[in-house]
Amino acid sequence: MITLRELCDLTLVTRRTIQCYEGKGLLKAVSKNKMGHLLYDDSAIEQVNLIRFYQSIGFTLKNIKGFEKMSREEFKNLMRDKIVTLEAEKVIVDDKIQRLISIIGDEE
């Protein structure tokens, strides 16, 4: 079991972020210690990291909460759609990088 402070330290998120995740129903403390501090199991670390990952690829907390109501097939289809979107974004970014490289090359 880990405390809220330890969870924050291990996942590099703020206490307020954890409280937000709890408020949205994405994370839950499993108990409290004798001093009243919230305690989380080790899976909370992975859950926070997974939430952060989903956010980093464009999903809102509301979207993430909705994942639990999806069938496995619906979830897989959503992730496949996200892959297509990210691949398209990658093409655009790669094009920008190549253009910058050519600009730098033109100046030398």
Coordinates of C-alpha atoms in Angstrom, one line a residue:
M1 CA 0.0 0.0 0.0
I2 CA 1.2 3.5 -0.8
T3 CA 0.0 6.9 0.5
L4 CA -1.3 9.7 -1.6
R5 CA 2.0 11.5 -1.3
E6 CA 3.9 8.4 -2.5
L7 CA 1.5 8.0 -5.4
C8 CA 2.0 11.6 -6.4
D9 CA 5.8 11.2 -6.2
L10 CA 5.9 7.9 -8.1
T11 CA 3.6 9.2 -11.0
L12 CA 4.9 12.8 -11.1
V13 CA 1.4 14.2 -10.7
T14 CA -0.1 16.6 -8.2
R15 CA -2.4 15.8 -5.3
R16 CA -5.0 17.9 -7.1
T17 CA -4.7 15.7 -10.2
I18 CA -5.2 12.6 -8.2
Q19 CA -8.2 14.1 -6.5
C20 CA -9.6 15.1 -9.9
Y21 CA -9.2 11.5 -11.1
E22 CA -11.0 10.3 -8.0
G23 CA -13.8 12.8 -8.5
K24 CA -14.3 11.5 -12.1
G25 CA -14.4 7.9 -10.8
L26 CA -11.2 6.9 -12.5
L27 CA -9.2 6.1 -9.4
K28 CA -10.1 5.1 -5.8
A29 CA -8.2 4.8 -2.6
V30 CA -8.5 1.3 -1.1
S31 CA -8.4 2.4 2.6
K32 CA -6.9 4.8 5.1
N33 CA -4.1 4.3 7.5
K34 CA -4.4 5.0 11.3
M35 CA -3.5 8.6 10.7
G36 CA -6.3 9.0 8.2
H37 CA -4.1 9.2 5.1
L38 CA -5.5 7.7 1.9
L39 CA -3.9 4.5 0.8
Y40 CA -3.7 3.0 -2.7
D41 CA -2.7 -0.4 -3.9
D42 CA 0.2 -0.8 -6.4
S43 CA -2.2 -0.9 -9.3
A44 CA -3.0 2.8 -8.8
I45 CA 0.4 3.7 -10.1
E46 CA -0.3 1.9 -13.4
Q47 CA -3.8 3.4 -13.5
V48 CA -2.5 6.9 -13.1
N49 CA 0.1 6.3 -15.8
L50 CA -2.5 4.9 -18.1
I51 CA -4.8 7.8 -17.6
R52 CA -1.9 10.2 -18.3
F53 CA -1.1 8.2 -21.5
Y54 CA -4.6 8.4 -22.7
Q55 CA -4.7 12.1 -22.1
S56 CA -1.4 12.5 -23.9
I57 CA -3.0 11.0 -27.1
G58 CA -6.0 13.3 -27.0
F59 CA -8.6 11.7 -24.8
T60 CA -10.5 13.7 -22.2
L61 CA -11.2 12.3 -18.7
K62 CA -14.8 11.9 -19.8
N63 CA -13.7 9.8 -22.7
I64 CA -11.5 7.7 -20.5
K65 CA -14.3 7.2 -18.0
G66 CA -16.4 6.0 -20.9
F67 CA -13.9 3.3 -21.7
E68 CA -15.3 1.1 -18.9
K69 CA -18.7 1.1 -20.4
M70 CA -17.4 -0.1 -23.8
S71 CA -17.3 -3.7 -25.0
R72 CA -13.8 -5.0 -25.7
E73 CA -14.5 -4.8 -29.4
E74 CA -15.7 -1.1 -29.2
F75 CA -12.6 -0.2 -27.2
K76 CA -10.3 -1.9 -29.8
N77 CA -12.1 -0.1 -32.6
L78 CA -11.7 3.2 -30.8
M79 CA -7.9 2.5 -30.3
R80 CA -7.6 1.5 -34.0
D81 CA -9.2 4.8 -35.0
K82 CA -6.8 6.7 -32.7
I83 CA -3.9 4.9 -34.3
V84 CA -5.1 6.1 -37.7
T85 CA -5.4 9.7 -36.4
L86 CA -1.9 9.6 -34.8
E87 CA -0.4 8.2 -38.0
A88 CA -1.9 11.0 -40.0
E89 CA -0.6 13.5 -37.4
K90 CA 2.8 11.9 -37.7
V91 CA 2.9 12.4 -41.5
I92 CA 2.2 16.1 -40.9
V93 CA 4.9 16.4 -38.3
D94 CA 7.4 14.5 -40.4
D95 CA 6.6 16.9 -43.3
K96 CA 7.2 19.9 -41.0
I97 CA 10.5 18.4 -39.9
Q98 CA 11.6 17.9 -43.5
R99 CA 10.7 21.4 -44.4
L100 CA 12.7 22.8 -41.4
I101 CA 15.7 20.6 -42.5
S102 CA 15.5 22.0 -46.0
I103 CA 15.3 25.6 -44.6
I104 CA 18.4 25.0 -42.5
G105 CA 20.1 23.4 -45.5
D106 CA 19.3 26.4 -47.6
E107 CA 21.0 28.8 -45.2
E108 CA 24.4 27.0 -45.0

